[in-house]
Short mmCIF file of C-alpha atoms in Angstrom, two decimals:
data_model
loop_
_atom_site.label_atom_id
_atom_site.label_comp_id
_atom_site.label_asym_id
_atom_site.label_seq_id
_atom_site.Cartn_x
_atom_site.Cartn_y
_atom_site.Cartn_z
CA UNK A 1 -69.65 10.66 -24.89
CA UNK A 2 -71.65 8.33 -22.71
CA UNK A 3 -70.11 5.89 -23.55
CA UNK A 4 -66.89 6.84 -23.20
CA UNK A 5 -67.34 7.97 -19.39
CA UNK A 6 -66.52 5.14 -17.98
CA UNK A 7 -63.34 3.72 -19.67
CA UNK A 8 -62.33 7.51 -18.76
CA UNK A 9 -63.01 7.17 -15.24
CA UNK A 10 -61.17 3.94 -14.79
CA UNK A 11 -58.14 5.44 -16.84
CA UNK A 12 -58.63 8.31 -14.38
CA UNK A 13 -58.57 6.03 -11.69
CA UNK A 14 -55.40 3.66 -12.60
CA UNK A 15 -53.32 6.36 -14.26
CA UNK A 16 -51.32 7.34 -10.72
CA UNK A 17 -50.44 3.86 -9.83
CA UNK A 18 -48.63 2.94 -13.38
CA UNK A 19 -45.70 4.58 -12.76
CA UNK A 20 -45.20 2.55 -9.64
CA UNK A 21 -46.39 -0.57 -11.76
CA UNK A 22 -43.02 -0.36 -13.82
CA UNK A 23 -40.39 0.25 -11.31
CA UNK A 24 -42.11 -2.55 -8.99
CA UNK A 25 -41.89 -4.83 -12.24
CA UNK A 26 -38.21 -3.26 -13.52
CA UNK A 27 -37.12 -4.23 -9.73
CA UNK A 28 -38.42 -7.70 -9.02
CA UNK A 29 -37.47 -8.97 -12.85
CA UNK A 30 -33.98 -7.03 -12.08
CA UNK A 31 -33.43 -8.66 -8.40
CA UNK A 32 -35.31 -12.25 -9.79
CA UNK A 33 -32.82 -12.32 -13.33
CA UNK A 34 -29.79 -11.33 -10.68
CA UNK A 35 -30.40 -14.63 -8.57
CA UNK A 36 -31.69 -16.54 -11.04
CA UNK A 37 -28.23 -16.05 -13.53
CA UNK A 38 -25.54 -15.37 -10.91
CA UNK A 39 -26.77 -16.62 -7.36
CA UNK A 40 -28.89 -19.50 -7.85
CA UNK A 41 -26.37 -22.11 -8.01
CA UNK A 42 -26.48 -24.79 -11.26
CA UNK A 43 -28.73 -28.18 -10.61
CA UNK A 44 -26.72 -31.07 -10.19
CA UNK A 45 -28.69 -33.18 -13.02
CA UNK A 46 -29.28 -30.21 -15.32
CA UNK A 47 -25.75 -27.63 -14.49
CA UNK A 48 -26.34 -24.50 -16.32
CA UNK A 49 -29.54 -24.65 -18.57
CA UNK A 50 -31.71 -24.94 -14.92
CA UNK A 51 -31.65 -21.20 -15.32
CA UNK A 52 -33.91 -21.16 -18.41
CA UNK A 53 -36.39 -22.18 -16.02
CA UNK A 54 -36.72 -19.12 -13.85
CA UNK A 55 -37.86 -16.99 -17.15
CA UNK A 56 -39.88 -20.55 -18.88
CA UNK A 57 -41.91 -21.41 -15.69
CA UNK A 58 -43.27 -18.07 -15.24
CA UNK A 59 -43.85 -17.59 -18.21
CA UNK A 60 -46.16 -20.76 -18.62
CA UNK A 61 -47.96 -19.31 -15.43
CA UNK A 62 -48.51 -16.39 -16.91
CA UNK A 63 -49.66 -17.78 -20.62
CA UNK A 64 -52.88 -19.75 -18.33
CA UNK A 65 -53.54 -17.30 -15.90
CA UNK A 66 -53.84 -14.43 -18.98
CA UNK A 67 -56.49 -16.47 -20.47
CA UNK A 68 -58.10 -16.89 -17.32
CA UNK A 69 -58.17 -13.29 -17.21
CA UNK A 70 -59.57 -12.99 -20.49
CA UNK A 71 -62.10 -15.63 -19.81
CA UNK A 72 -63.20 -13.55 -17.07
CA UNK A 73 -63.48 -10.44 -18.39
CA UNK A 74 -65.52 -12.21 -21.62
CA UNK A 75 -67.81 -13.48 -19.22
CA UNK A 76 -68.12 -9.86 -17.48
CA UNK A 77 -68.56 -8.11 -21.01
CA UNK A 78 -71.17 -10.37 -22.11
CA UNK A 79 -73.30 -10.36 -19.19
CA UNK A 80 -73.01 -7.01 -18.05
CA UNK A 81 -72.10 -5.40 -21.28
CA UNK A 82 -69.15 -4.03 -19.51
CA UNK A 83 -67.21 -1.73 -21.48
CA UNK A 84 -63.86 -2.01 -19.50
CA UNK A 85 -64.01 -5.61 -19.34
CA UNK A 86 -63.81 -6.11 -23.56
CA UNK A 87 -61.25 -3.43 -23.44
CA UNK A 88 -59.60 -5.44 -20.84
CA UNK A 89 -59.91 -8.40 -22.63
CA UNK A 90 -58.66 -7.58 -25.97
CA UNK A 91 -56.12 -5.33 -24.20
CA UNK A 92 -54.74 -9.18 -22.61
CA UNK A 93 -54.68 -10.88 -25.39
CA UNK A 94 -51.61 -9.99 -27.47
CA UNK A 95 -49.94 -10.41 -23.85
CA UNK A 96 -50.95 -13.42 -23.31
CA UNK A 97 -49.68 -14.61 -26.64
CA UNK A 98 -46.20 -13.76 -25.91
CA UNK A 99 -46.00 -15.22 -22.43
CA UNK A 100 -47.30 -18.27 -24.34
CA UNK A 101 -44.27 -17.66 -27.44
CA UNK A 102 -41.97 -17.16 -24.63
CA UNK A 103 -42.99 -20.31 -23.03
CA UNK A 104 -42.66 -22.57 -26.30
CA UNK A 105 -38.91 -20.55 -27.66
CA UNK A 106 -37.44 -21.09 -23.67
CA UNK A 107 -38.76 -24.34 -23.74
CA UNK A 108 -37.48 -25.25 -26.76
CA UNK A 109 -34.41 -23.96 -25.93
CA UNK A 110 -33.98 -25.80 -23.20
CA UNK A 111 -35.31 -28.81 -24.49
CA UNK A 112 -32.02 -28.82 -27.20
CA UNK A 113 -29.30 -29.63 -24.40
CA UNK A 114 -31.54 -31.56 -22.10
CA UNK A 115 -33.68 -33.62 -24.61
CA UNK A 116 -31.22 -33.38 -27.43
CA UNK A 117 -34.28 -31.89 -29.22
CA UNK A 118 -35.97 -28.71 -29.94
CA UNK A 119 -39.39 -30.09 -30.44
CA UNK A 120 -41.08 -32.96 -28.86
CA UNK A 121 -44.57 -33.74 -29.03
CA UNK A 122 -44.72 -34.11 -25.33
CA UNK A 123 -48.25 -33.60 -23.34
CA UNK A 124 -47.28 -30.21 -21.94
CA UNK A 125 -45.87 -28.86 -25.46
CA UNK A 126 -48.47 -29.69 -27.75
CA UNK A 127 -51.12 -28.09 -24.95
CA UNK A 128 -49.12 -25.22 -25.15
CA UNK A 129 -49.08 -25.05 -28.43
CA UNK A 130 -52.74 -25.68 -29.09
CA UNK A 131 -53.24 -22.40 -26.09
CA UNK A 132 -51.26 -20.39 -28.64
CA UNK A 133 -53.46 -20.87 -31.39
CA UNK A 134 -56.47 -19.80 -29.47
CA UNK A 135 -54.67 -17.01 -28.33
CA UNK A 136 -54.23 -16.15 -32.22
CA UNK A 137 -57.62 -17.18 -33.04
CA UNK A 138 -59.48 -14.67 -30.53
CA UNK A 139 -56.46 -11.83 -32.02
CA UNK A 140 -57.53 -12.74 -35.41
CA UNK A 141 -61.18 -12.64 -34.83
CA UNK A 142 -60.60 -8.94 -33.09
CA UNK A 143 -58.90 -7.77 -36.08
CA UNK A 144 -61.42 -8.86 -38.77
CA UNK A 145 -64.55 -7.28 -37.47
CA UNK A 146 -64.16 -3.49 -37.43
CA UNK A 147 -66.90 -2.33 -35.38
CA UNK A 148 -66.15 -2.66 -31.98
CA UNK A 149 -68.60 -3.90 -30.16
CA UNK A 150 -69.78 -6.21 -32.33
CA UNK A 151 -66.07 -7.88 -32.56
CA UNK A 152 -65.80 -7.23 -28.37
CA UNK A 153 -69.12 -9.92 -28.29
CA UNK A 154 -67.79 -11.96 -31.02
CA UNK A 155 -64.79 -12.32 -29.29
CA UNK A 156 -66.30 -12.67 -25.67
CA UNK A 157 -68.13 -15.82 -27.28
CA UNK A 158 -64.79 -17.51 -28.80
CA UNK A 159 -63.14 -16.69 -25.71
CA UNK A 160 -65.71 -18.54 -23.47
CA UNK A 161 -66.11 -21.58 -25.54
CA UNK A 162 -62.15 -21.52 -25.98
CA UNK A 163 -62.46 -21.79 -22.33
CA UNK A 164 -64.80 -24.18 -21.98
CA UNK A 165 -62.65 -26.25 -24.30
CA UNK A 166 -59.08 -26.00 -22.44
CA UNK A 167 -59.77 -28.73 -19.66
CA UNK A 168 -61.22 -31.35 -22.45
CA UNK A 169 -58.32 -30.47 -25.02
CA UNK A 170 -55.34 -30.61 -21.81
CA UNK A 171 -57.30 -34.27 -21.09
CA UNK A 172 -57.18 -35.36 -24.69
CA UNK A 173 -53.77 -34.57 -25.14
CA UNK A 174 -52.84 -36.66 -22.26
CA UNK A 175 -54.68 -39.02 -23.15
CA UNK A 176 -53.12 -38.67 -26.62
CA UNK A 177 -49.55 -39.00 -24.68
CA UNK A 178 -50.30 -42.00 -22.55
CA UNK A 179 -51.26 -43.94 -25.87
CA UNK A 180 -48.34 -43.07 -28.04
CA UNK A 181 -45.52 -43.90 -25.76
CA UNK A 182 -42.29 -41.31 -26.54
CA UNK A 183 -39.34 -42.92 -27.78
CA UNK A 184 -37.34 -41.08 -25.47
CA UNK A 185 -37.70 -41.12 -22.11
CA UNK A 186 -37.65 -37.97 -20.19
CA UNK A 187 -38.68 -36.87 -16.54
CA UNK A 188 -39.76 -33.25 -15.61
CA UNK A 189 -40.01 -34.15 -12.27
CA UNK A 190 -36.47 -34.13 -10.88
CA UNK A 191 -36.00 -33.28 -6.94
CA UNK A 192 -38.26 -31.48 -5.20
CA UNK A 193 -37.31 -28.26 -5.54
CA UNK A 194 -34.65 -26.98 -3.60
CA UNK A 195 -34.87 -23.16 -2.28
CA UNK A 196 -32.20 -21.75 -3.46
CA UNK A 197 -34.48 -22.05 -6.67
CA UNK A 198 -37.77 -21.54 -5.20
CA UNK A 199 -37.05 -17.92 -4.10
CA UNK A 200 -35.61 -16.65 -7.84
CA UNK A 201 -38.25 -18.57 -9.09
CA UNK A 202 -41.14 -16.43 -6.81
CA UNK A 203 -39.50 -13.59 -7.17
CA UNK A 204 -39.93 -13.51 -11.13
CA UNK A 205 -43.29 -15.01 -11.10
CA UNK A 206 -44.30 -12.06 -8.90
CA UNK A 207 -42.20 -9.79 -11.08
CA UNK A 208 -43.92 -11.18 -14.56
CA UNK A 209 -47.44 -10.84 -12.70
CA UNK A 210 -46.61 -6.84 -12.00
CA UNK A 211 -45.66 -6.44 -15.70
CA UNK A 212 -48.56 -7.94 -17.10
CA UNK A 213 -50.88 -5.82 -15.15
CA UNK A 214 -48.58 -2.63 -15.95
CA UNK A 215 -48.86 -3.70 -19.48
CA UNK A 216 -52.42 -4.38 -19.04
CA UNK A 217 -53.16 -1.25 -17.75
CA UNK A 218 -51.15 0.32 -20.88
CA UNK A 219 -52.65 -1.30 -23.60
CA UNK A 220 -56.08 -0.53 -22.16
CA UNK A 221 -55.82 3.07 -22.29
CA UNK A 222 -53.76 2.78 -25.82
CA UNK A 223 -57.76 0.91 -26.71
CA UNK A 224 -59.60 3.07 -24.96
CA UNK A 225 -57.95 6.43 -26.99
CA UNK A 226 -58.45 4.78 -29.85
CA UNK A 227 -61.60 3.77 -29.93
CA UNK A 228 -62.27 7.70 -28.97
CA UNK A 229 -60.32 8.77 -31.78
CA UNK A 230 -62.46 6.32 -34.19
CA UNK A 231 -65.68 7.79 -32.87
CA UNK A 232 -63.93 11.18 -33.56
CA UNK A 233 -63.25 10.12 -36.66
CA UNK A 234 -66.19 8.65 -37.83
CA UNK A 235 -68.28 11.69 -36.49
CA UNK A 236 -66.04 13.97 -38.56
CA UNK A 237 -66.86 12.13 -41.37
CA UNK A 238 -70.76 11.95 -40.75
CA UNK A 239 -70.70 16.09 -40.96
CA UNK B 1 -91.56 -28.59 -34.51
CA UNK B 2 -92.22 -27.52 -38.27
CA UNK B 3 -90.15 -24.08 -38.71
CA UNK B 4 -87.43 -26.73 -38.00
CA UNK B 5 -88.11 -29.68 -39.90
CA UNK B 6 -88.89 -26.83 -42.61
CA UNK B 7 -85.57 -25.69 -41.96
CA UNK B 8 -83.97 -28.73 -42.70
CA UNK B 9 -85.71 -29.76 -45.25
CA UNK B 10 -84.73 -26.64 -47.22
CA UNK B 11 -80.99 -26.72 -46.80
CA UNK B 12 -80.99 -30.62 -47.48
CA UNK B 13 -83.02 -29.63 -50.77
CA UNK B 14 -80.27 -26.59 -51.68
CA UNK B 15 -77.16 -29.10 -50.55
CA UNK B 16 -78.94 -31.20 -53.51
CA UNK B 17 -79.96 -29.23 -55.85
CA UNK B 18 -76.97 -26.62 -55.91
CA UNK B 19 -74.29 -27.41 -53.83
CA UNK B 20 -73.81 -30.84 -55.47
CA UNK B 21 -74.92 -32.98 -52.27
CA UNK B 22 -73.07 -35.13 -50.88
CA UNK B 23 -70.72 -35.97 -54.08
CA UNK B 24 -68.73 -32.98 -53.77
CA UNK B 25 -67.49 -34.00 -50.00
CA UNK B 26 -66.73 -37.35 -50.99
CA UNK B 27 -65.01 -36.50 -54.44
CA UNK B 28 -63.04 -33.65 -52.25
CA UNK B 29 -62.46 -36.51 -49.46
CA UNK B 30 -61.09 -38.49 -52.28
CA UNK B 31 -59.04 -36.26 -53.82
CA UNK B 32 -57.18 -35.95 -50.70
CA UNK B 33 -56.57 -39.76 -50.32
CA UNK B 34 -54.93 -39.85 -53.86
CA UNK B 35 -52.55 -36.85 -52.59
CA UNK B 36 -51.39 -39.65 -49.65
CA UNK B 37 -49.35 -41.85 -51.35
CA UNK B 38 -48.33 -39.70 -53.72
CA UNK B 39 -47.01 -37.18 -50.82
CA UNK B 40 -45.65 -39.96 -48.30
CA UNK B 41 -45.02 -43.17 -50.56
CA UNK B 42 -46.67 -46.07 -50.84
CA UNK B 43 -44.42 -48.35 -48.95
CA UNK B 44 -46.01 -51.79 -47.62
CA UNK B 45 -47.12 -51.23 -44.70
CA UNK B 46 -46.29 -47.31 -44.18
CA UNK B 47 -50.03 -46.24 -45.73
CA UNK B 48 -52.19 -49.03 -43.40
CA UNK B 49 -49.86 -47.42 -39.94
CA UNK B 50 -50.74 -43.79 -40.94
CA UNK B 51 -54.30 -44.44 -42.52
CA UNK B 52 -56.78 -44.02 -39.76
CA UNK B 53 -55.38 -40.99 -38.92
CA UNK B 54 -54.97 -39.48 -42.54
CA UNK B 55 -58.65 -40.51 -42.90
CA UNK B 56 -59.61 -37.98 -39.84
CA UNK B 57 -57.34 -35.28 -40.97
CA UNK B 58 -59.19 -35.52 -44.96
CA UNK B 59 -62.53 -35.54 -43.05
CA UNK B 60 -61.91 -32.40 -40.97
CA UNK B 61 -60.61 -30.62 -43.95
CA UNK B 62 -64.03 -31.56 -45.55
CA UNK B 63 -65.86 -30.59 -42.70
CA UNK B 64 -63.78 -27.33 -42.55
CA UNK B 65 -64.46 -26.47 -46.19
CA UNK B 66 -68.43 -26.88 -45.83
CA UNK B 67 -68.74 -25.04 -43.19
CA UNK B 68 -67.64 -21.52 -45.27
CA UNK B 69 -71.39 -21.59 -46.64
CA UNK B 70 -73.04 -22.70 -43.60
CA UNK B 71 -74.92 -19.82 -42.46
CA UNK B 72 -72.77 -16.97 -45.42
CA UNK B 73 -75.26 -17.78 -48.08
CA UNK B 74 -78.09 -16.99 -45.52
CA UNK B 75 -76.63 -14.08 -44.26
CA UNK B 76 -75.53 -12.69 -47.41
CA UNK B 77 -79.23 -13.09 -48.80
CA UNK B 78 -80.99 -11.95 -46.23
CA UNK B 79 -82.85 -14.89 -44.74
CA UNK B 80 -80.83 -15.27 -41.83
CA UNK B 81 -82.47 -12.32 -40.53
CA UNK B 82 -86.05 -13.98 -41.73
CA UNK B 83 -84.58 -16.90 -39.00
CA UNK B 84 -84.46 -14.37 -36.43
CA UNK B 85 -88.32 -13.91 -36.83
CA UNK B 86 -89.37 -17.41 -37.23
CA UNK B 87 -91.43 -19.03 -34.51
CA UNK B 88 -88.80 -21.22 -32.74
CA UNK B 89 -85.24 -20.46 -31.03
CA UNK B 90 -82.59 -19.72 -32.99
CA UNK B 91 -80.61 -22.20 -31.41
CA UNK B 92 -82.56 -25.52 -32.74
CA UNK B 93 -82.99 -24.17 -35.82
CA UNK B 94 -79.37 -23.72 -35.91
CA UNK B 95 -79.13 -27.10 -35.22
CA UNK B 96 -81.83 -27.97 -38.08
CA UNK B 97 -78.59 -26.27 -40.43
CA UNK B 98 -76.41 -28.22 -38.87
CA UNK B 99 -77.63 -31.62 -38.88
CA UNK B 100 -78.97 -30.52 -42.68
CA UNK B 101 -74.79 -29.93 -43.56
CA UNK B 102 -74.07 -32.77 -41.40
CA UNK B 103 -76.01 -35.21 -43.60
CA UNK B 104 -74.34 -34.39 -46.60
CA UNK B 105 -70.93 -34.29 -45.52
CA UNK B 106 -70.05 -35.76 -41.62
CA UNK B 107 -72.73 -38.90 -42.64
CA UNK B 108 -71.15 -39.23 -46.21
CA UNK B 109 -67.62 -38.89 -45.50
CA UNK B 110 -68.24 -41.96 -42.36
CA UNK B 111 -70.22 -44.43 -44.85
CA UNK B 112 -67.66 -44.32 -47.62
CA UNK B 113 -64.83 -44.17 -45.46
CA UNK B 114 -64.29 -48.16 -45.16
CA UNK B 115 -63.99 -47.73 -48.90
CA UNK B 116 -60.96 -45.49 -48.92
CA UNK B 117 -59.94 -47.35 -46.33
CA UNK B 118 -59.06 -50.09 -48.07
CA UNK B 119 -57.54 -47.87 -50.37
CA UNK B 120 -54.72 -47.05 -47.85
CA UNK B 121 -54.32 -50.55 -46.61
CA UNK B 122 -55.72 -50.07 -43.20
CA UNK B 123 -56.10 -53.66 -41.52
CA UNK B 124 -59.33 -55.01 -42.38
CA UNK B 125 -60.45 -55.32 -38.59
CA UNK B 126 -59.99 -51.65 -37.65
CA UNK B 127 -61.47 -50.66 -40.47
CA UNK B 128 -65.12 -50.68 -39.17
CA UNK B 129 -63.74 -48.61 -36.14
CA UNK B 130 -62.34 -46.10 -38.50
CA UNK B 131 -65.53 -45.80 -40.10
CA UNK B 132 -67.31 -45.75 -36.27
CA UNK B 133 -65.37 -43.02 -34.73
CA UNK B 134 -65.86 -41.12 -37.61
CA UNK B 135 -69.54 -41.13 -37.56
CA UNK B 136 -69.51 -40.55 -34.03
CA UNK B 137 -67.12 -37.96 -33.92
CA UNK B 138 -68.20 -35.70 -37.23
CA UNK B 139 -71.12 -34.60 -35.36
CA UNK B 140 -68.86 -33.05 -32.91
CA UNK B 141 -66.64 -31.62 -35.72
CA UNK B 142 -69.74 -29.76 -37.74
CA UNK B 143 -71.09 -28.37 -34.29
CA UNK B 144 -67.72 -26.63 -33.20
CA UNK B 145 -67.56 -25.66 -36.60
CA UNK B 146 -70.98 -23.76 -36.62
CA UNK B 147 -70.12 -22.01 -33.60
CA UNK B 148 -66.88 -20.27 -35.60
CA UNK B 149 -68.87 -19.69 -38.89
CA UNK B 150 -71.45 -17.86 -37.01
CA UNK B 151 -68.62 -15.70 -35.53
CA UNK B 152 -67.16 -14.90 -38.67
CA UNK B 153 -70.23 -14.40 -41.02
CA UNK B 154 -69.68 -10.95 -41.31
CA UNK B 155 -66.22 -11.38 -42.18
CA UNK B 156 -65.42 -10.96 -45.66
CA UNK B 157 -63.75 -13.74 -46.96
CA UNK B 158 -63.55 -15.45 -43.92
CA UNK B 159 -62.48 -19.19 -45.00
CA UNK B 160 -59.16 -19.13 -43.38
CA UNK B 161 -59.99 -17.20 -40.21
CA UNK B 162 -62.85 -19.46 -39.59
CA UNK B 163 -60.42 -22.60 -39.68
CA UNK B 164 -57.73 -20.64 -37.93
CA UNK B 165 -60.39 -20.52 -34.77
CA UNK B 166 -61.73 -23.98 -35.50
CA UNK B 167 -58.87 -26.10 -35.56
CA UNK B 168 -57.54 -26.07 -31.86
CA UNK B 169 -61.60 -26.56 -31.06
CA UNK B 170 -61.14 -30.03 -33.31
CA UNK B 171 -58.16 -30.81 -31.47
CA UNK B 172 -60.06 -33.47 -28.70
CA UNK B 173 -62.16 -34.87 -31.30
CA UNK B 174 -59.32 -35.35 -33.77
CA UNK B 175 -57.68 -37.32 -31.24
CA UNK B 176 -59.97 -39.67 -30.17
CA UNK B 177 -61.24 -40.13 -33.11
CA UNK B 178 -57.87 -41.11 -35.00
CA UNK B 179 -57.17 -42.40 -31.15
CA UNK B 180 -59.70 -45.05 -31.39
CA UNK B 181 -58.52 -46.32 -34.74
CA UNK B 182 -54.47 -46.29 -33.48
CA UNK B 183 -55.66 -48.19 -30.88
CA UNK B 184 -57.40 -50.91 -32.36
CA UNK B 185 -54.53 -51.56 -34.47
CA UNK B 186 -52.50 -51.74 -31.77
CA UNK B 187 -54.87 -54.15 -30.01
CA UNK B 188 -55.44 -52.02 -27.39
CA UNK B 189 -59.02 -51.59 -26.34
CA UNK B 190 -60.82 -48.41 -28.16
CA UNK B 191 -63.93 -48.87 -26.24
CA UNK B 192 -63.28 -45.76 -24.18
CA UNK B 193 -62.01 -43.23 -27.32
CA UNK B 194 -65.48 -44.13 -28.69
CA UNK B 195 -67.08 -43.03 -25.59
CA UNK B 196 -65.38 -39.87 -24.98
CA UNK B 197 -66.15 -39.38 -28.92
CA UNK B 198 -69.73 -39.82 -28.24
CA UNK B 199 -69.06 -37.60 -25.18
CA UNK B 200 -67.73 -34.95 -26.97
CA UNK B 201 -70.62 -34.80 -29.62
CA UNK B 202 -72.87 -34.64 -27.37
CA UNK B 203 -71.22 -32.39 -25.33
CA UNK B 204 -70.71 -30.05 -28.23
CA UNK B 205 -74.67 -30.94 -29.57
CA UNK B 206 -75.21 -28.94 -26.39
CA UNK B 207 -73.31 -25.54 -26.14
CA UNK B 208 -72.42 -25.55 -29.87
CA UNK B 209 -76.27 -24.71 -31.33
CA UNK B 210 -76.24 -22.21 -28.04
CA UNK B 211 -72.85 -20.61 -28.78
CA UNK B 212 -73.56 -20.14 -32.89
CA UNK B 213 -77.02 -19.00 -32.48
CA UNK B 214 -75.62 -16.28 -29.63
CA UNK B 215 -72.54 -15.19 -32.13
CA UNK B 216 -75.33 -15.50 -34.70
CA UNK B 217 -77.19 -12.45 -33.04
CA UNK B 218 -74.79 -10.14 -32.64
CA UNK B 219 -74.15 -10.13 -36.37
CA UNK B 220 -77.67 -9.10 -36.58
CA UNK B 221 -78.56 -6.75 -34.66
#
């Protein structure tokens, strides 16, 4: 019961504002999607496909600023053996994940018509793609210890050397880049951009932040009842 | 100093005695060379571009397979929990493991490596950076590996979830390591992959014996 308490109060605490969460995040994805597919008009080097953009760059934000937030909240549980923050963290992860799948399937699909290629082993991608597997890594390692504060610390510690790691594996793999020159040659960096794009482009990063914390805030109390009902469980069982 | 050394000793003499020493890395190391040719063709020329690189990838498969017994033996047994006690932090003596599994794998796998080197036609010149970056780099390899066997210990056969965590961990040293060979045959200067090789050993000879004996613990208590 003790230790239940606090997740309760914090649930307690957040549960009034959720509501508001989701229609904030239904209306700034709804009013970002409408200027990003009908009033943004198309680039003059890329025409139509620019618009994958306004859903792939957030998305990318969102995949390294998740496990940021995870990072955090790893550091947090471990030091202070803060119950909130491993719920929070765990809670992030599977989130994080599919701003990161998101990020590699619109990239890919914009890569097709622009690069005449789904998949190239560009700096950007492949660091992408190597974020993904930690993501799966630290899901993995949550699923396959059952008890769960042993798996919150076990996870806390992948999550912080996973961390420790991203800035030396995002060098290497530029590194990696600048020594095997790409057949192809491609440039990300077009014009500055123009604001008729920055706006859309603000507006759904802003909308994709509100959703994450709404579905943050979800999948944290979906943890939180079920660890209660384990407890239940298991005490049920003990009698 | 001699819980350590004692350490070491002891897993060296067990890697001998029972796990087959250092022959079983090297015959597995081997056994994926032959699969090479056999899976890509043996072309002139197409082996010697690839095999620096192939000789990384059989290495950290090696590495990735020893590292399944590192510290499950132990903790299945119950002397991991006799480590706990012993008079010296956890953390060296989880390096005393590591340098023990080290020796009869990382070490191996780098000495014979010129010799299956030559096997896949790699230029004769590179070849002694091959064999270089590969026993600078292993270190790096077995102590990001210890940190995700201590993790999973308690997880039941945890093989594959163990590599699943390690592998984007080996991505840096996988590519300066194989970096260092592509860019000696290229005659480009590999001087600096060594270096950030070295770096990234010692790097990871730092938080990796801190990180496994802290994900050690909490298995433990």
């Amino acid at each position: 019961m003790f230790a239940s308490a606090n997740p309760k109060r914090f649930l307690d605490l957040t549960a009034p504002y959720e509501p508001w969460l989701w229609g904030l995040a239904s209306l700034l994805i709804a009013i970002g999607l409408w200027q990003a597919l009908l009033v943004a008009p198309p680039d003059y080097q890329q025409g139509e496909s620019v618009r994958i953009m306004f859903v792939h760059v957030p998305s990318a934000w969102m995949a390294m600023f998740v496990y940021a937030v995870i990072a955090g909240a790893s550091l947090v549980s471990l030091v202070f053996r803060h119950p909130i923050a491993d719920v929070a963290a765990k809670a992030a992860a599977p989130i994080g994940a599919v701003f990161t799948l998101v990020t590699l399937a619109t990239g890919s699909l914009w890569g097709k018509p622009m690069w005449g290629t789904w998949w190239e082993w560009d700096a950007r991608m492949t660091s992408v793609l190597v974020l993904f597997f930690l993501y799966l890594g630290y899901i993995a390692l949550w699923q396959a210890i059952e008890e769960p504060t042993r798996a919150a610390r076990a996870a806390a510690v992948l999550a912080l050397v996973g961390a420790v790691n991203l800035p030396i594996i995002k060098f290497s793999v530029d590194w990696w880049r600048t020594l095997h020159q790409p057949a192809s040659v491609f440039r990300m960096d077009g014009p500055t951009m123009h604001p008729a794009f920055l706006w859309p482009l603000a507006i759904m990063a802003l909308g994709f932040m509100v959703l994450f914390t709404a579905l943050l805030l979800l999948r944290m109390r979906t943890e939180v009842m079920e660890r209660r009902l384990r407890a239940q469980r298991l005490a049920a069982a003990g009698d | 100093m001699t819980p350590i050394l004692a350490l070491f000793r002891r897993d060296l003499t067990l890697a001998f005695r029972v796990g087959g020493g250092p022959w079983l890395a090297l015959a597995f190391f081997a056994g994926v060379i032959l699969l090479v040719p056999l899976g890509l063709g043996a072309a002139p020329g197409q082996l010697a571009a690839v095999g620096p690189g192939l000789l990384w990838i059989a290495a950290v498969l090696a590495v990735l397979l020893s590292l399944d017994r590192l510290f499950q033996a132990d903790y299945e047994d119950g002397s991991l929990e006799q480590l706990l006690l012993a008079d010296a932090p956890l953390s060296l003596l989880v390096l005393a493991k590591c340098a023990a599994i080290w020796v009869t794998t990382g070490l191996p796998l780098a000495a014979a490596s010129p010799f299956f080197a030559i096997q896949l036609q790699v230029d004769e010149e590179i070849i002694p950076v091959v064999a270089l970056s590969l026993l600078i780099g292993t270190p790096a390899l077995t102590l990001i590996g210890a940190v995700t066997a201590a993790l999973t210990v308690s997880v039941r056969r945890g093989g594959l979830l163990l590599s699943l965590l390690a592998l984007p961990l080996f991505v840096p040293v996988v590519i300066f390591g194989a970096g260092a060979g592509a860019a000696a045959a290229s005659g480009l200067p590999y001087g600096g992959a060594l270096m950030l090789l070295g770096g990234l050993s010692l790097f990871f000879l730092v938080i990796g014996p801190i990180a496994a004996a802290a994900a050690l613990r909490l298995h433990l208590s």
